[in-house]
Short mmCIF file of C-alpha atoms (C1' of nucleotides) in Angstrom, two decimals:
data_model
loop_
_atom_site.label_atom_id
_atom_site.label_comp_id
_atom_site.label_asym_id
_atom_site.label_seq_id
_atom_site.Cartn_x
_atom_site.Cartn_y
_atom_site.Cartn_z
CA UNK A 1 50.16 -20.73 -3.80
CA UNK A 2 46.59 -20.53 -4.05
CA UNK A 3 44.01 -17.95 -4.64
CA UNK A 4 42.93 -18.42 -0.86
CA UNK A 5 45.66 -16.85 0.04
CA UNK A 6 44.37 -13.84 -2.07
CA UNK A 7 41.69 -13.67 -1.31
CA UNK A 8 42.88 -12.55 2.72
CA UNK A 9 45.09 -10.33 1.45
CA UNK A 10 43.25 -8.60 -1.60
CA UNK A 11 39.91 -8.87 0.25
CA UNK A 12 41.85 -6.43 3.30
CA UNK A 13 43.22 -4.48 0.53
CA UNK A 14 39.12 -4.05 -0.23
CA UNK A 15 38.64 -3.68 3.79
CA UNK A 16 40.39 -0.83 4.10
CA UNK A 17 37.96 1.07 1.89
CA UNK A 18 35.19 -0.83 3.08
CA UNK A 19 32.46 2.37 3.28
CA UNK A 20 32.02 5.47 4.56
CA UNK A 21 32.98 4.41 8.15
CA UNK A 22 35.81 3.49 7.64
CA UNK A 23 39.64 4.93 7.00
CA UNK A 24 38.80 5.14 3.06
CA UNK A 25 35.66 5.56 1.07
CA UNK A 26 35.58 5.25 -2.37
CA UNK A 27 34.41 8.55 -4.65
CA UNK A 28 35.32 8.18 -7.70
CA UNK A 29 36.84 5.66 -9.81
CA UNK A 30 36.48 6.66 -13.20
CA UNK A 31 37.73 3.19 -15.61
CA UNK A 32 35.85 4.75 -18.65
CA UNK A 33 37.91 7.42 -19.12
CA UNK A 34 42.23 7.12 -19.50
CA UNK A 35 43.48 10.42 -21.57
CA UNK A 36 46.00 11.61 -20.81
CA UNK A 37 48.33 10.25 -18.04
CA UNK A 38 48.69 7.35 -19.85
CA UNK A 39 44.84 6.70 -20.70
CA UNK A 40 45.33 4.92 -23.79
CA UNK A 41 44.00 1.96 -22.89
CA UNK A 42 40.71 2.25 -22.45
CA UNK A 43 40.15 2.13 -19.11
CA UNK A 44 41.20 4.86 -16.31
CA UNK A 45 43.23 3.99 -13.91
CA UNK A 46 45.03 0.59 -13.74
CA UNK A 47 42.02 -1.38 -14.48
CA UNK A 48 42.69 0.94 -17.74
CA UNK A 49 45.71 -0.74 -18.17
CA UNK A 50 44.06 -3.99 -18.49
CA UNK A 51 41.87 -2.11 -20.75
CA UNK A 52 44.74 -2.15 -23.23
CA UNK A 53 42.73 -5.21 -24.85
CA UNK A 54 45.14 -7.68 -23.59
CA UNK A 55 43.56 -8.13 -20.37
CA UNK A 56 40.23 -8.47 -18.91
CA UNK A 57 37.82 -6.63 -17.68
CA UNK A 58 37.62 -5.68 -14.06
CA UNK A 59 34.66 -8.17 -13.93
CA UNK A 60 37.60 -10.94 -15.66
CA UNK A 61 39.32 -10.23 -13.58
CA UNK A 62 38.19 -10.60 -10.38
CA UNK A 63 36.85 -13.66 -11.59
CA UNK A 64 40.84 -14.63 -12.70
CA UNK A 65 41.18 -13.44 -8.77
CA UNK A 66 39.02 -16.00 -7.28
CA UNK A 67 38.57 -18.63 -9.21
CA UNK A 68 36.61 -21.71 -7.30
CA UNK A 69 34.50 -17.95 -6.61
CA UNK A 70 34.95 -19.44 -2.79
CA UNK A 71 36.43 -16.87 -0.65
CA UNK A 72 35.12 -14.21 -2.74
CA UNK A 73 31.88 -14.39 -3.97
CA UNK A 74 31.68 -10.71 -5.19
CA UNK A 75 32.89 -7.42 -5.08
CA UNK A 76 29.87 -6.42 -3.32
CA UNK A 77 30.73 -9.29 -1.03
CA UNK A 78 33.99 -8.32 -0.53
CA UNK A 79 33.26 -5.33 -0.09
CA UNK A 80 30.89 -4.99 2.83
CA UNK A 81 32.91 -8.22 4.02
CA UNK A 82 36.09 -6.91 4.03
CA UNK A 83 35.99 -5.14 6.77
CA UNK A 84 38.14 -4.17 9.42
CA UNK A 85 35.68 -6.59 11.93
CA UNK A 86 36.25 -9.43 9.36
CA UNK A 87 38.56 -12.06 9.90
CA UNK A 88 40.24 -11.12 7.13
CA UNK A 89 41.58 -7.68 8.67
CA UNK A 90 41.71 -9.11 12.02
CA UNK A 91 44.08 -11.83 10.24
CA UNK A 92 45.61 -9.15 8.29
CA UNK A 93 46.06 -7.69 11.31
CA UNK A 94 43.92 -4.33 10.04
CA UNK A 95 42.44 -2.36 12.29
CA UNK A 96 40.77 0.64 11.42
CA UNK A 97 40.90 3.61 13.75
CA UNK A 98 37.73 5.69 14.10
CA UNK A 99 38.15 8.79 11.42
CA UNK A 100 34.22 9.97 12.81
CA UNK A 101 35.78 12.79 14.37
CA UNK A 102 38.38 13.54 11.25
CA UNK A 103 37.87 15.98 8.61
CA UNK A 104 36.91 13.75 5.50
CA UNK A 105 38.96 15.29 2.40
CA UNK A 106 38.41 15.28 -1.06
CA UNK A 107 41.02 15.00 -4.25
CA UNK A 108 39.89 15.01 -7.63
CA UNK A 109 41.31 13.33 -9.47
CA UNK A 110 42.08 13.21 -13.42
CA UNK A 111 40.02 10.41 -15.40
CA UNK A 112 41.11 7.08 -14.81
CA UNK A 113 43.03 7.48 -11.34
CA UNK A 114 41.46 6.00 -8.74
CA UNK A 115 40.86 8.45 -5.91
CA UNK A 116 41.07 8.01 -2.16
CA UNK A 117 39.45 9.71 0.37
CA UNK A 118 41.18 9.23 3.79
CA UNK A 119 39.83 10.83 6.86
CA UNK A 120 41.88 11.15 9.13
CA UNK A 121 42.42 13.73 12.23
CA UNK A 122 43.68 17.42 11.32
CA UNK A 123 47.52 17.37 11.59
CA UNK A 124 47.87 13.79 10.75
CA UNK A 125 50.23 13.56 8.09
CA UNK A 126 49.71 10.38 6.30
CA UNK A 127 53.57 9.85 7.18
CA UNK A 128 52.86 6.41 8.95
CA UNK A 129 52.61 3.11 6.29
CA UNK A 130 50.34 1.31 6.24
CA UNK A 131 52.63 -1.23 6.26
CA UNK A 132 54.90 -0.98 3.60
CA UNK A 133 55.90 -4.02 1.18
CA UNK A 134 59.25 -4.68 1.58
CA UNK A 135 61.82 -5.10 -1.73
CA UNK A 136 61.78 -7.55 -3.87
CA UNK A 137 58.47 -8.59 -2.43
CA UNK A 138 55.67 -9.31 -5.75
CA UNK A 139 52.29 -9.22 -5.38
CA UNK A 140 52.54 -12.67 -5.84
CA UNK A 141 54.34 -13.22 -2.78
CA UNK A 142 52.33 -10.84 -0.62
CA UNK A 143 49.54 -12.97 -1.71
CA UNK A 144 51.60 -16.00 -1.35
CA UNK A 145 52.47 -15.08 2.09
CA UNK A 146 49.35 -13.27 3.60
CA UNK A 147 51.05 -13.77 7.11
CA UNK A 148 53.91 -11.35 6.25
CA UNK A 149 51.88 -8.65 5.64
CA UNK A 150 50.78 -6.66 8.59
CA UNK A 151 49.47 -2.82 8.05
CA UNK A 152 50.21 -0.99 10.91
CA UNK A 153 47.53 -0.89 12.73
CA UNK A 154 45.75 2.88 13.97
CA UNK A 155 47.43 4.17 11.36
CA UNK A 156 45.73 6.15 8.27
CA UNK A 157 45.30 3.34 5.90
CA UNK A 158 46.43 3.55 2.47
CA UNK A 159 47.64 0.31 0.89
CA UNK A 160 50.07 -0.25 -1.87
CA UNK A 161 47.27 -1.09 -3.46
CA UNK A 162 46.96 1.62 -4.80
CA UNK A 163 50.70 1.80 -6.40
CA UNK A 164 48.95 0.49 -8.85
CA UNK A 165 46.67 2.92 -10.32
CA UNK A 166 49.15 4.63 -12.30
CA UNK A 167 51.16 2.25 -13.52
CA UNK A 168 48.15 0.64 -15.20
CA UNK A 169 47.06 3.48 -17.01
CA UNK A 170 50.72 4.78 -17.77
CA UNK A 171 53.58 1.79 -17.94
CA UNK A 172 50.55 -0.37 -19.29
CA UNK A 173 47.80 1.52 -21.27
CA UNK A 174 50.61 3.93 -23.27
CA UNK A 175 52.44 1.32 -24.26
CA UNK A 176 51.62 -1.48 -24.61
CA UNK A 177 53.78 -2.91 -26.98
CA UNK A 178 55.47 0.12 -26.47
CA UNK A 179 59.45 -0.12 -26.49
CA UNK A 180 61.65 1.87 -24.38
CA UNK A 181 64.89 3.49 -24.11
CA UNK A 182 66.77 0.88 -24.42
CA UNK A 183 65.43 -1.67 -21.99
CA UNK A 184 62.58 -2.26 -20.58
CA UNK A 185 61.18 -2.75 -24.15
CA UNK A 186 59.86 -6.54 -23.29
CA UNK A 187 58.53 -5.69 -20.24
CA UNK A 188 56.71 -3.00 -20.54
CA UNK A 189 54.83 -4.85 -23.54
CA UNK A 190 54.75 -7.95 -20.43
CA UNK A 191 53.25 -5.58 -18.52
CA UNK A 192 49.73 -4.81 -19.94
CA UNK A 193 49.59 -9.10 -20.07
CA UNK A 194 50.64 -10.09 -17.16
CA UNK A 195 48.18 -7.10 -15.06
CA UNK A 196 45.77 -8.84 -17.43
CA UNK A 197 46.41 -11.52 -15.65
CA UNK A 198 45.79 -9.78 -12.47
CA UNK A 199 49.21 -9.72 -10.50
CA UNK A 200 47.03 -7.25 -9.35
CA UNK A 201 43.84 -7.69 -8.28
CA UNK A 202 42.95 -5.48 -5.20
CA UNK A 203 42.97 -3.15 -7.78
CA UNK A 204 40.42 -4.66 -10.04
CA UNK A 205 38.02 -5.63 -7.61
CA UNK A 206 38.58 -2.29 -5.30
CA UNK A 207 38.43 -0.17 -8.57
CA UNK A 208 35.90 -2.20 -10.25
CA UNK A 209 33.58 -2.32 -6.37
CA UNK A 210 34.49 1.21 -5.96
CA UNK A 211 32.53 2.31 -9.16
CA UNK A 212 29.92 -0.15 -8.33
CA UNK A 213 29.46 0.83 -4.77
CA UNK A 214 30.17 4.32 -5.65
CA UNK A 215 31.76 4.56 -2.95
CA UNK A 216 34.58 7.44 -1.87
CA UNK A 217 37.88 5.99 -1.32
CA UNK A 218 40.26 7.75 0.25
CA UNK A 219 43.75 7.59 0.42
CA UNK A 220 46.92 8.30 -1.03
CA UNK A 221 48.13 7.31 -4.30
CA UNK A 222 50.23 5.36 -5.65
CA UNK A 223 51.73 5.79 -8.82
CA UNK A 224 53.84 3.50 -11.24
CA UNK A 225 54.85 5.01 -13.91
CA UNK A 226 56.91 2.34 -15.39
CA UNK A 227 55.91 0.03 -17.55
CA UNK A 228 56.66 -3.63 -15.96
CA UNK A 229 56.75 -6.86 -16.69
CA UNK A 230 54.61 -9.58 -14.81
CA UNK A 231 54.04 -12.07 -16.92
CA UNK A 232 57.40 -13.83 -15.62
CA UNK A 233 57.23 -15.32 -12.59
CA UNK A 234 61.17 -14.23 -11.64
CA UNK A 235 60.05 -10.73 -12.98
CA UNK A 236 57.51 -10.31 -10.58
CA UNK A 237 57.93 -6.72 -9.27
CA UNK A 238 59.32 -6.37 -5.61
CA UNK A 239 56.07 -5.41 -4.10
CA UNK A 240 57.58 -2.84 -2.59
CA UNK A 241 57.23 -0.51 -5.16
CA UNK A 242 53.76 -0.44 -4.05
CA UNK A 243 54.78 -0.03 -0.64
CA UNK A 244 52.76 2.91 1.08
CA UNK A 245 54.51 4.85 3.00
CA UNK A 246 54.56 7.65 5.03
CA UNK A 247 57.51 10.45 3.76
CA UNK A 248 58.63 10.72 6.76
CA UNK A 249 58.60 7.31 7.97
CA UNK A 250 58.55 3.98 5.22
CA UNK A 251 61.52 2.35 6.83
CA UNK A 252 63.90 3.48 5.76
CA UNK A 253 65.65 6.62 6.00
CA UNK A 254 65.83 10.07 3.78
CA UNK A 255 67.79 12.70 3.48
CA UNK A 256 65.56 16.26 2.12
CA UNK A 257 67.75 17.27 -0.46
CA UNK A 258 65.85 20.32 -2.06
CA UNK A 259 62.94 22.21 -1.39
CA UNK A 260 60.97 24.03 -4.32
CA UNK A 261 58.13 24.68 -5.24
CA UNK A 262 56.69 23.61 -8.33
CA UNK A 263 54.35 25.48 -10.99
CA UNK A 264 50.72 23.69 -10.89
CA UNK A 265 51.09 22.49 -7.19
CA UNK A 266 49.85 24.65 -4.50
CA UNK A 267 52.32 23.46 -1.87
CA UNK A 268 56.33 23.16 -2.29
CA UNK A 269 57.49 19.99 -3.10
CA UNK A 270 60.32 18.61 -1.14
CA UNK A 271 62.97 15.74 -2.37
CA UNK A 272 64.52 13.51 -0.65
CA UNK A 273 67.27 10.34 -1.46
CA UNK A 274 67.17 7.41 0.37
CA UNK A 275 70.21 8.22 2.59
CA UNK A 276 71.15 4.44 2.06
CA UNK A 277 75.00 4.57 0.84
CA UNK A 278 74.38 3.48 -2.27
CA UNK A 279 70.46 2.72 -2.49
CA UNK A 280 69.20 5.29 -5.32
CA UNK A 281 65.64 5.74 -4.73
CA UNK A 282 64.34 9.11 -4.01
CA UNK A 283 60.96 10.50 -3.83
CA UNK A 284 59.04 13.90 -4.00
CA UNK A 285 56.76 15.00 -1.45
CA UNK A 286 54.53 17.89 -1.72
CA UNK A 287 52.85 18.23 1.72
CA UNK A 288 50.15 21.18 2.67
CA UNK A 289 50.72 23.77 4.66
CA UNK A 290 49.21 21.73 7.11
CA UNK A 291 51.60 19.50 6.76
CA UNK A 292 49.22 16.46 5.60
CA UNK A 293 51.06 14.80 2.41
CA UNK A 294 49.15 15.60 -0.48
CA UNK A 295 51.58 13.60 -3.18
CA UNK A 296 54.27 11.66 -3.61
CA UNK A 297 56.20 9.87 -5.44
CA UNK A 298 58.95 7.59 -5.51
CA UNK A 299 61.56 6.98 -7.53
CA UNK A 300 63.64 3.88 -8.50
CA UNK A 301 63.97 0.84 -6.43
CA UNK A 302 65.94 0.25 -2.73
CA UNK A 303 68.97 -1.81 -3.08
CA UNK A 304 68.82 -2.15 0.59
CA UNK A 305 66.10 -3.55 3.39
CA UNK A 306 65.21 -0.95 5.75
CA UNK A 307 67.17 -0.03 8.11
CA UNK A 308 66.16 -2.32 11.80
CA UNK A 309 67.13 0.61 13.80
CA UNK A 310 65.96 2.46 12.14
CA UNK A 311 66.18 5.59 14.46
CA UNK A 312 64.43 7.51 12.44
CA UNK A 313 61.77 5.11 11.89
CA UNK A 314 61.13 5.71 15.33
CA UNK A 315 59.62 9.06 15.26
CA UNK A 316 57.43 7.48 12.12
CA UNK A 317 55.37 6.50 15.52
CA UNK A 318 55.31 3.63 14.38
CA UNK A 319 53.29 2.33 16.93
CA UNK A 320 54.44 -0.71 16.44
CA UNK A 321 57.57 0.52 15.07
CA UNK A 322 58.08 -2.48 13.42
CA UNK A 323 55.34 -2.14 11.15
CA UNK A 324 57.32 -0.88 8.32
CA UNK A 325 60.75 -2.01 8.54
CA UNK A 326 59.63 -5.25 10.51
CA UNK A 327 57.41 -6.08 7.96
CA UNK A 328 59.92 -5.47 4.63
CA UNK A 329 62.75 -7.42 6.49
CA UNK A 330 60.07 -9.87 6.82
CA UNK A 331 59.80 -10.99 3.37
CA UNK A 332 61.12 -14.09 2.44
CA UNK A 333 64.21 -13.07 0.14
CA UNK A 334 63.04 -15.95 -1.50
CA UNK A 335 60.69 -14.03 -3.28
CA UNK A 336 63.24 -11.58 -4.55
CA UNK A 337 64.42 -11.81 -7.59
CA UNK A 338 67.45 -13.45 -8.09
CA UNK A 339 68.01 -15.08 -11.01
CA UNK A 340 69.58 -13.40 -12.86
CA UNK A 341 67.67 -13.77 -16.07
CA UNK A 342 65.02 -11.98 -14.50
CA UNK A 343 67.01 -8.99 -14.06
CA UNK A 344 67.10 -8.09 -17.03
CA UNK A 345 63.67 -7.08 -17.14
CA UNK A 346 61.99 -5.47 -14.19
CA UNK A 347 63.18 -5.51 -10.74
CA UNK A 348 64.67 -2.18 -11.14
CA UNK A 349 61.05 -1.43 -12.49
CA UNK A 350 59.82 -1.51 -9.24
CA UNK A 351 60.72 0.83 -6.47
CA UNK A 352 61.46 -0.33 -3.09
CA UNK A 353 62.37 -2.98 -3.91
CA UNK A 354 64.54 -4.43 -2.25
CA UNK A 355 66.82 -7.75 -1.72
CA UNK A 356 68.83 -8.03 0.82
CA UNK A 357 71.30 -5.84 2.17
CA UNK A 358 73.80 -7.90 0.74
CA UNK A 359 73.31 -6.37 -2.53
CA UNK A 360 75.99 -4.35 -1.29
CA UNK A 361 78.43 -5.89 -3.65
CA UNK A 362 76.10 -5.14 -6.45
CA UNK A 363 76.07 -1.18 -4.84
CA UNK A 364 78.98 -0.99 -5.75
CA UNK A 365 79.07 -1.71 -8.71
CA UNK A 366 75.64 -0.29 -9.63
CA UNK A 367 77.64 3.06 -10.08
CA UNK A 368 79.43 1.95 -12.65
CA UNK A 369 76.88 0.38 -14.45
CA UNK A 370 74.80 3.55 -15.21
CA UNK A 371 77.06 6.31 -15.05
CA UNK A 372 77.03 6.83 -19.09
CA UNK A 373 73.28 6.47 -19.05
CA UNK A 374 71.68 9.43 -20.01
CA UNK A 375 68.39 10.94 -17.97
CA UNK A 376 65.45 10.00 -19.98
CA UNK A 377 64.43 10.83 -15.95
CA UNK A 378 63.09 14.26 -16.32
CA UNK A 379 61.31 13.50 -19.35
CA UNK A 380 59.66 9.63 -17.33
CA UNK A 381 58.85 12.40 -14.58
CA UNK A 382 57.56 14.43 -17.28
CA UNK A 383 55.21 11.83 -17.74
CA UNK A 384 53.43 10.93 -14.68
CA UNK A 385 53.36 14.84 -14.23
CA UNK A 386 50.52 15.45 -16.55
CA UNK A 387 48.38 13.10 -14.33
CA UNK A 388 49.70 14.78 -11.65
CA UNK A 389 49.06 17.81 -12.51
CA UNK A 390 45.99 17.15 -13.92
CA UNK A 391 44.95 16.18 -10.22
CA UNK A 392 42.72 19.37 -8.34
CA UNK A 393 44.25 19.33 -5.71
CA UNK A 394 41.67 20.47 -3.18
CA UNK A 395 43.15 17.05 -2.20
CA UNK A 396 43.94 16.32 1.12
CA UNK A 397 44.64 12.98 0.58
CA UNK A 398 48.33 12.24 -0.51
CA UNK A 399 49.04 10.69 -3.64
CA UNK A 400 51.69 8.20 -4.13
CA UNK A 401 53.40 7.90 -6.98
CA UNK A 402 56.03 4.60 -7.51
CA UNK A 403 58.00 6.01 -10.75
CA UNK A 404 60.50 3.66 -11.51
CA UNK A 405 62.98 4.35 -14.28
CA UNK A 406 63.37 2.14 -17.41
CA UNK A 407 66.91 3.57 -18.07
CA UNK A 408 68.35 1.65 -15.61
CA UNK A 409 71.25 -0.63 -16.11
CA UNK A 410 72.01 -3.91 -15.33
CA UNK A 411 74.17 -5.01 -12.69
CA UNK A 412 75.65 -7.69 -11.15
CA UNK A 413 72.44 -7.97 -8.57
CA UNK A 414 70.36 -8.50 -11.51
CA UNK A 415 68.77 -5.66 -10.97
CA UNK A 416 69.45 -2.47 -13.55
CA UNK A 417 70.08 0.80 -11.03
CA UNK A 418 70.28 4.11 -12.95
CA UNK A 419 73.25 6.40 -10.83
CA UNK A 420 71.86 9.74 -10.37
CA UNK A 421 74.52 11.64 -8.70
CA UNK A 422 77.87 11.02 -6.67
CA UNK A 423 79.53 12.17 -3.52
CA UNK A 424 81.87 11.62 -0.94
CA UNK A 425 80.84 11.37 2.28
CA UNK A 426 82.83 11.66 5.36
CA UNK A 427 83.34 8.59 6.89
CA UNK A 428 82.83 6.35 4.07
CA UNK A 429 86.03 5.61 2.03
CA UNK A 430 83.45 4.67 -1.49
CA UNK A 431 81.93 7.47 -3.08
CA UNK A 432 78.14 7.58 -2.02
"C1'" DA B 1 81.18 14.73 14.68
"C1'" DG B 2 77.67 13.57 12.04
"C1'" DC B 3 73.95 13.69 9.74
"C1'" DC B 4 69.97 16.37 8.57
"C1'" DT B 5 66.82 20.65 7.04
"C1'" DT B 6 67.84 24.63 4.73
"C1'" DT B 7 67.10 27.21 0.72
"C1'" DG B 8 69.61 29.80 -3.01
"C1'" DA B 9 72.28 28.67 -7.27
"C1'" DC B 10 72.99 25.99 -10.53
"C1'" DC B 11 72.15 22.48 -14.61
"C1'" DA B 12 69.36 20.61 -18.09
"C1'" DG B 13 65.35 19.54 -20.97
"C1'" DC B 14 61.73 21.30 -23.26
"C1'" DG B 15 58.54 24.87 -26.37
"C1'" DT C 1 68.37 31.28 -28.27
"C1'" DC C 2 66.59 31.91 -24.63
"C1'" DG C 3 62.99 31.71 -20.73
"C1'" DC C 4 60.40 28.32 -18.38
"C1'" DT C 5 60.10 25.08 -15.28
"C1'" DG C 6 61.80 20.63 -12.45
"C1'" DG C 7 65.65 18.13 -10.42
"C1'" DT C 8 70.25 18.92 -7.61
"C1'" DC C 9 73.47 20.98 -5.17
"C1'" DA C 10 76.04 22.56 -1.95
"C1'" DA C 11 76.78 26.42 1.78
"C1'" DA C 12 75.51 27.16 5.87
"C1'" DG C 13 73.54 26.16 10.16
"C1'" DG C 14 70.32 23.44 13.11
"C1'" DC C 15 69.72 18.95 15.93
#
DNA sequence: AGCCTTTGACCAGCG
DNA sequence: TCGCTGGTCAAAGGC
């Protein structure tokens, strides 16, 4: 794969928040202060993660991104050029709905967090994923296959790239060399390095640009709390983890199993589980009174692909109905980590990833594997909590957090899974 | 009929 | 040990 391919993809990412005219604008990007939620490394946001001292600075990363400097001249160029009108954007299928009539929302993010502003029509909840990154697809994979990546035109643009934000700050920064409970240690330590190698150029570019351009970026934040090891090709995270999703429709079916008013949050938090029998993925969604999503936290990784005939997807209104689901399905399976070895380290850390439906076997096995493991889940969540909590929510823009647990089990399918519940479902001979 | 949402209760981790 | 808090359970009702 050539970086040439990356460029369009990431450029498109940039294109998502090219200017105030577009849906997104970059309002704040504090890359210098990263303390709290994973700040550590010195760089805020995901860039901060790169700032562990192990990774190059934003610009460096950029240069890495576009070694040849051919496709990507400069941030400014990228920004200015990566617009909906740009060939790249067009190629990618991007379209930037007019936000002129939409109120602009601004969120206050904690230092180090990339904040996106998003303009959208009133009442329009960010439920429509701009695009979903299929499970098992790594950033690199994305880069390799730009053609499979089709943002949903006309939808609130949320870019999966946001997902790297927290990832950089927490998983990486906090513990570049930290060995987490049991496993994932390797991944965590390498994560920083990998990132430094710019597995996520888009962010690097976009964030730095944001600063430079003093743009205001609006949109959801995707936070990856889990250390990730991208250094290994076979361990590349399924990009799906970063899938941006609209709470209601991201191509997967969700069942709400709880709702609660969380302290520190102005809005009630809803808890959802993926309805797939063996899928461990959960997500927490906070909506403002007007129904707009203010925060989305994903946890876990889909062990299946989005249902194609997803009946619910329909409501997603995915104008392109296809968008998310298809997108994901389009991802070449070959991109998914299938190497057993890879499994040992990270795939699980990325949520939303997926793989083939055939993982079914693994599914059942999955349940068995993790039962005994203690559940640091809460703690892990708390890790992010500070960040999330720190966000003064004047927010209107959804914050999307992709959370993965490090304490996952190693299954036959090469992924690590954590069981968080079991239930006998009617019609299903096997406990879910 | 099956699945989902609602919602109060319960459980577990932490200070 | 107790209270707080977040997460999950599970009954009831709705679609």
